[in-house]
Tab-separated table of C-alpha atoms in Angstrom:
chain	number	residue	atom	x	y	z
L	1262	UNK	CA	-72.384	-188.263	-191.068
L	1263	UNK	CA	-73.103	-188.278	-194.740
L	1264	UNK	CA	-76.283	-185.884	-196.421
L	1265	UNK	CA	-77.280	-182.881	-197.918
L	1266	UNK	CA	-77.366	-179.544	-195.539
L	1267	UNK	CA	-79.704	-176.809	-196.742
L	1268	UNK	CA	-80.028	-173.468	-194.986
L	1269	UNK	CA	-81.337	-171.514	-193.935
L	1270	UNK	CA	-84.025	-173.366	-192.715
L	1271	UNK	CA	-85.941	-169.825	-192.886
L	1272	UNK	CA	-85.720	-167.408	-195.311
L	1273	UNK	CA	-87.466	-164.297	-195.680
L	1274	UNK	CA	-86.996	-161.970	-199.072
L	1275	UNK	CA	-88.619	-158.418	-199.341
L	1276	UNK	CA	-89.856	-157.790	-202.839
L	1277	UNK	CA	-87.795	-156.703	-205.388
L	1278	UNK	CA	-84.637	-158.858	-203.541
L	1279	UNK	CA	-82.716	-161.424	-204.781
L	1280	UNK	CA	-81.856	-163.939	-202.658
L	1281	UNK	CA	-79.592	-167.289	-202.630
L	1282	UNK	CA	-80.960	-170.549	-201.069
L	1283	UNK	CA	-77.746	-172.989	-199.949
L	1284	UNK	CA	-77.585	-177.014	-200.310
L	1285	UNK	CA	-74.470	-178.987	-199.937
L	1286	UNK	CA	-73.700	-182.622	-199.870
L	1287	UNK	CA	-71.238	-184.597	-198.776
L	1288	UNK	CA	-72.345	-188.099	-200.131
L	1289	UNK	CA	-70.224	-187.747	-203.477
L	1290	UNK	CA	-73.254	-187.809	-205.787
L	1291	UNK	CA	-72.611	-186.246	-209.266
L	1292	UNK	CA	-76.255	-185.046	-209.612
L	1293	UNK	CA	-77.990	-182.461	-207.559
L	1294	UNK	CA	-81.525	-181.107	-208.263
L	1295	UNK	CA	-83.885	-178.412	-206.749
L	1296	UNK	CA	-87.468	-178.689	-206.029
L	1297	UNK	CA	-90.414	-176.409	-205.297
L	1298	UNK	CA	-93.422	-177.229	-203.017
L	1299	UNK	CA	-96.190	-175.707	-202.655
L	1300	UNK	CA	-99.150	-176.265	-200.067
L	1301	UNK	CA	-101.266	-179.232	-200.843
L	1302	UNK	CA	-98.575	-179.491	-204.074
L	1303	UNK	CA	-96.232	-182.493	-205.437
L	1304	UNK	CA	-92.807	-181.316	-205.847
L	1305	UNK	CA	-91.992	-179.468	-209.331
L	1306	UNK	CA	-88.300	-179.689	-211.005
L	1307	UNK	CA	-86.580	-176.151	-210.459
L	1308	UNK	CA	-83.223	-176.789	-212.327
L	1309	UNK	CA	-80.763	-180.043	-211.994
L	1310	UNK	CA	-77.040	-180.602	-212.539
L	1311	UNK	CA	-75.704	-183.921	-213.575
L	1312	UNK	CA	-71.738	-182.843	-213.394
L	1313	UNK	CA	-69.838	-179.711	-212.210
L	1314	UNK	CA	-69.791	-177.117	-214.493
L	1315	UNK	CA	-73.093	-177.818	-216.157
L	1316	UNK	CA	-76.833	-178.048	-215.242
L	1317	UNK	CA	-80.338	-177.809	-217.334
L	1318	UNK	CA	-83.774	-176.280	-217.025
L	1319	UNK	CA	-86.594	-178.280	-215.308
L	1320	UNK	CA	-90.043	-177.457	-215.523
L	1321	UNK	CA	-90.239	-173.727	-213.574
L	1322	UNK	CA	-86.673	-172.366	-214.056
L	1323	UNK	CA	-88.405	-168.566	-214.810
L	1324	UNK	CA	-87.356	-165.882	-212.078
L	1325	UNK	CA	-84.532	-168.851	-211.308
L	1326	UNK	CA	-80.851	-169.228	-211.466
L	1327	UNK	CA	-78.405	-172.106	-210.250
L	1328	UNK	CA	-74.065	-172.397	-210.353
L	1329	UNK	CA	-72.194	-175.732	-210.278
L	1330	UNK	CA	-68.891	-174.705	-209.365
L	1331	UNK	CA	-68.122	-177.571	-206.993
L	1332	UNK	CA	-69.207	-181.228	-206.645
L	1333	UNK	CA	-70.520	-180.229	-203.328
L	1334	UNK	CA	-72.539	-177.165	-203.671
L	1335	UNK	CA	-75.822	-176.474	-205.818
L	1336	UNK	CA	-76.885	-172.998	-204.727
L	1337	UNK	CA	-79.986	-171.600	-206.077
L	1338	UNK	CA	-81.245	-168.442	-206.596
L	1339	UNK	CA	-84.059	-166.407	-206.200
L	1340	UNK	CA	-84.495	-163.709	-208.664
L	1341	UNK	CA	-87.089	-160.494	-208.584
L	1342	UNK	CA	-88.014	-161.788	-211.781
L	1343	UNK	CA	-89.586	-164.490	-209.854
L	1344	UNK	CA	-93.638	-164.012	-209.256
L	1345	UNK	CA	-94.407	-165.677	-206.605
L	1346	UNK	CA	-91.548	-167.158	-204.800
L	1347	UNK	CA	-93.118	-167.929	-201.211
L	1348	UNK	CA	-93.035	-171.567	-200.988
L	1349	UNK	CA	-91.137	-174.858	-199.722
L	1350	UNK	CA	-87.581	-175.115	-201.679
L	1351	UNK	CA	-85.809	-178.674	-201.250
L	1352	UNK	CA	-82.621	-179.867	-202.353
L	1353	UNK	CA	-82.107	-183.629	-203.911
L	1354	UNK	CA	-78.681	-185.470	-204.763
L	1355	UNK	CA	-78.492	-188.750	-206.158
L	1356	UNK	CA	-75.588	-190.713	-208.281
L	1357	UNK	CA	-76.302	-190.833	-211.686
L	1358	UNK	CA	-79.109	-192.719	-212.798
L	1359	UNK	CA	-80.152	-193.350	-209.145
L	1360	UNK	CA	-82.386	-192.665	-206.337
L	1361	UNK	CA	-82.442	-189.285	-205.115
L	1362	UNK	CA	-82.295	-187.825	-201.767
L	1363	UNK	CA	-83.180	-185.022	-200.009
L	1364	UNK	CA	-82.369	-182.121	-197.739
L	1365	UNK	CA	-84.273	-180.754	-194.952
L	1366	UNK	CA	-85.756	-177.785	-196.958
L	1367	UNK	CA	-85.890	-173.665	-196.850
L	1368	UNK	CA	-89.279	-172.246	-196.224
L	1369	UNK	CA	-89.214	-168.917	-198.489
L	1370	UNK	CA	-91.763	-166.152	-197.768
L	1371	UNK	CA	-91.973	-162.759	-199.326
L	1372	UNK	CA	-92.785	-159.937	-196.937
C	857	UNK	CA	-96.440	-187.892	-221.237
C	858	UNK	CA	-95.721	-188.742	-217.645
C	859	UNK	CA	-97.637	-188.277	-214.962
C	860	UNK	CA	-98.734	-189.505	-211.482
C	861	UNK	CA	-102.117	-189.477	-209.920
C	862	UNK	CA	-102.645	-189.879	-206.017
C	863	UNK	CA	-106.890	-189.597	-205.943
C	864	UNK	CA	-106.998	-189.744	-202.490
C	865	UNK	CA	-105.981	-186.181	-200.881
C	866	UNK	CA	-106.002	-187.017	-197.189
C	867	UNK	CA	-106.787	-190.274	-195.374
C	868	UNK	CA	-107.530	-190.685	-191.227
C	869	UNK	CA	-107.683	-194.066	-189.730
C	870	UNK	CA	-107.030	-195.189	-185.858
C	871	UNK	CA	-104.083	-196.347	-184.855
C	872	UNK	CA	-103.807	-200.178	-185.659
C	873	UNK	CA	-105.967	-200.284	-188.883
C	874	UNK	CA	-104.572	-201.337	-192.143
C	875	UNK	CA	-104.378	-198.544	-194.666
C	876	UNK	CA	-103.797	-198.730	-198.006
C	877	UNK	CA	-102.010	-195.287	-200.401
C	878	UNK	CA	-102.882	-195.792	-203.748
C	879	UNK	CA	-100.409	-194.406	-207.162
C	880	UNK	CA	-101.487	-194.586	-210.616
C	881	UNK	CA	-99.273	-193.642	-213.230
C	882	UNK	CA	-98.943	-193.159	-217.013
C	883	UNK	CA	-95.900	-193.156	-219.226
C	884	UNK	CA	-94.979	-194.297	-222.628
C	885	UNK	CA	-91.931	-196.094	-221.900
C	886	UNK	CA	-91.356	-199.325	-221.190
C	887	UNK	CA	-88.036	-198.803	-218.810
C	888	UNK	CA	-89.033	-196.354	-215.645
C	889	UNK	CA	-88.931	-196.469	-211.775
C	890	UNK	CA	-91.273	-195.889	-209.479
C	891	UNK	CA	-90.970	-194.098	-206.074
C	892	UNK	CA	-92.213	-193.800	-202.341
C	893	UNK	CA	-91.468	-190.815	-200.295
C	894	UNK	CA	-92.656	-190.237	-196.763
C	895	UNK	CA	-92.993	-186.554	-196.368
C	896	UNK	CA	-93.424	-185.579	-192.320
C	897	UNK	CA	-94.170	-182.017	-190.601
C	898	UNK	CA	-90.611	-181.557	-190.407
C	899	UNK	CA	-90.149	-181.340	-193.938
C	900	UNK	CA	-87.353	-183.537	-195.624
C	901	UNK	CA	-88.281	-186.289	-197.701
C	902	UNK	CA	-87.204	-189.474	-196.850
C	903	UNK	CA	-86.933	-192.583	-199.387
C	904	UNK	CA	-88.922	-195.688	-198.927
C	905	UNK	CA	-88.740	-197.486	-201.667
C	906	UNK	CA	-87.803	-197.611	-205.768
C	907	UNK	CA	-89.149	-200.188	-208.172
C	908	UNK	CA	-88.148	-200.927	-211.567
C	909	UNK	CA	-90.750	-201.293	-214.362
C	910	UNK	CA	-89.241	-205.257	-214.897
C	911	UNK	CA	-89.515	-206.163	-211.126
C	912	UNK	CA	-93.469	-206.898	-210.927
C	913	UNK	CA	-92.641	-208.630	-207.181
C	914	UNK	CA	-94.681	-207.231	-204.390
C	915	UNK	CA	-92.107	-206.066	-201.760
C	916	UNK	CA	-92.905	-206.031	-198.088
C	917	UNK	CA	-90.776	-204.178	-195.625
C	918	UNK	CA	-91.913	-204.369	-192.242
C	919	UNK	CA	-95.153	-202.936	-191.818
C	920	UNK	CA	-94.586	-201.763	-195.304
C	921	UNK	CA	-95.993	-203.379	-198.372
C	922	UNK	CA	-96.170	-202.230	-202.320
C	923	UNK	CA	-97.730	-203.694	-205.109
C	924	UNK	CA	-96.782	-202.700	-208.173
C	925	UNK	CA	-99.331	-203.870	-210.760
C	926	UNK	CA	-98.440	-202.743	-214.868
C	927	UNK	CA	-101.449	-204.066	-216.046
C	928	UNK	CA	-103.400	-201.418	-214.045
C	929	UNK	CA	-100.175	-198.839	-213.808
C	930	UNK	CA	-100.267	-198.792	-210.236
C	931	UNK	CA	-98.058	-199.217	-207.632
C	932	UNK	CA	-99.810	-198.965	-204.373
C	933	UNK	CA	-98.500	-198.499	-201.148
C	934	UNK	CA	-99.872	-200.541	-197.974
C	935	UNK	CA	-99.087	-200.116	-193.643
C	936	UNK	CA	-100.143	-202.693	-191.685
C	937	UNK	CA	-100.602	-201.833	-188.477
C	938	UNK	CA	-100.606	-198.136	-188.176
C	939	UNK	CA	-98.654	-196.215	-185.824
C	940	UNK	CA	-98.878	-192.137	-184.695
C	941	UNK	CA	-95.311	-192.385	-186.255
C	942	UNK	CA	-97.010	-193.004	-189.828
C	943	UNK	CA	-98.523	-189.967	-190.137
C	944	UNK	CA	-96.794	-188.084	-192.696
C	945	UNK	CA	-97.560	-187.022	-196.437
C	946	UNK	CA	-96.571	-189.752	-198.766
C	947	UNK	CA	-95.639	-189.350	-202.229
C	948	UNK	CA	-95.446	-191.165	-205.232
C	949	UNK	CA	-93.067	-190.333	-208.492
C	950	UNK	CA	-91.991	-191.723	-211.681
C	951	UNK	CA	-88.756	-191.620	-214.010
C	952	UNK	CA	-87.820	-192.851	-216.874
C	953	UNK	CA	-85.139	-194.704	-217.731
C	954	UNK	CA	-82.155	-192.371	-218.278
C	955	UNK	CA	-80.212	-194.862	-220.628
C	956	UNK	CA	-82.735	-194.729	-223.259
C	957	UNK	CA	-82.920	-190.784	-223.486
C	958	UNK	CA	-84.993	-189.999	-220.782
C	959	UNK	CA	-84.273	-186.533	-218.635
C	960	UNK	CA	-81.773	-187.443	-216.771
C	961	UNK	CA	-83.629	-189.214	-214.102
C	962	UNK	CA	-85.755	-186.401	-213.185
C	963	UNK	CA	-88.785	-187.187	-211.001
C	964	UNK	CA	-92.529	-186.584	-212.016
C	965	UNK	CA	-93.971	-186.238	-208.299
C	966	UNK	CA	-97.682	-187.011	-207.861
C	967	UNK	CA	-99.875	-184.880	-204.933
C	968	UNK	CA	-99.496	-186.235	-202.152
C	969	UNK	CA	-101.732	-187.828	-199.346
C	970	UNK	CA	-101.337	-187.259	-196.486
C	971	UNK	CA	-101.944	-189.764	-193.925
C	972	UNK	CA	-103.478	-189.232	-190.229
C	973	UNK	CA	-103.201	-191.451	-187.644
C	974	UNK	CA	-105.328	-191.274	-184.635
C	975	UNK	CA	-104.120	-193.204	-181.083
């Protein structure tokens, strides 16, 4: 079946860790994207790639960092430099210029 | 700049009644889309429904309706008929239209409201 596979579906990160949320697709979309929720929250851009090799700051990239080095895979990851990083992290695909769609999630909590 | 307001927070109704999500947005183009998501405890968010900013038709899908009204920037979201099933968060988003310089396609999300339904 074709969609986007995030895991782990938990995640738990002592302070000071860094640690790297997965999300692959198999749907051949060029453009992947990663969201943050938070409780009673809309979803706020992370970072987004559009092609392979390349990929732009959204609106919270601080205490973030992403790779591109397949078509597939859009891993994300969560820095120390990051404040506050418990919260819901979702994955999106989409061809260009077209609807997205979206993984199951990781729930991130800092112990 | 964009942005997308969903006033009510959470809504609770009894299985059968009509309920109606509403979405106002505001952007200063005149090319964008506008999204549904249904959002349920499990997590993933799964697409309903994306209008362009020329297609003023209401669009009924099921129990499903939207009306999508640019003289009041609003594109509201109707079940007829609720189910259990329905109860979920529901979002709305925007995007502008990539071909004319917007970001890419990137999605403005509102709030949320999440919907309750009662047997």
């Amino acid at each position: 079946d074709g969609g986007i596979t995030q895991s782990p579906k938990y995640l738990f990160r002592k302070e000071g860790q860094n640690v790297t949320l997965s999300c692959e697709q198999n749907l051949n979309h060029d453009a992947m994207y990663w969201y943050r929720q938070d409780p009673g929250q809309g979803l706020r851009l992370i970072y987004y790639s559009q092609i392979v090799n390349d990929f732009q700051k959204g609106d919270i990239a601080e205490g973030y960092s992403v790779s591109r080095e397949k078509k597939e895979s859009f891993p994300l990851t969560v820095t120390s430099a990051q404040k506050n990083p418990t919260a819901f992290y979702l994955c999106a695909s989409s061809n260009r210029w077209d609807t997205q769609y979206f993984g199951p999630g990781t729930r991130l909590t800092v112990l | 700049a964009q942005k997308v307001t969903q006033a009510q927070t959470e809504i609770s109704v009894v299985e059968k009644e009509d309920v109606t999500l509403d979405c106002v947005y505001e952007t200063r183009d005149t090319t964008y889309y506008l999204f549904w998501y249904k959002q349920p405890p499990s997590g993933e968010l799964v697409f309903l429904i994306r209008r362009n900013s020329f297609d003023e038709q209401n669009e009924i899908s099921g129990r499903y309706s939207w009306n999508f009204q640019k003289s009041t920037s609003s594109f509201n979201f109707t079940i007829t008929a609720s189910q259990v099933v329905d109860s979920a968060v529901y979002f709305c988003a925007l995007s502008e239209d990539m071909n004319y310089g917007g970001s890419q396609g990137n999605l403005i999300f509102g709030k949320g409201t999440k919907l309750s339904v009662k047997p």
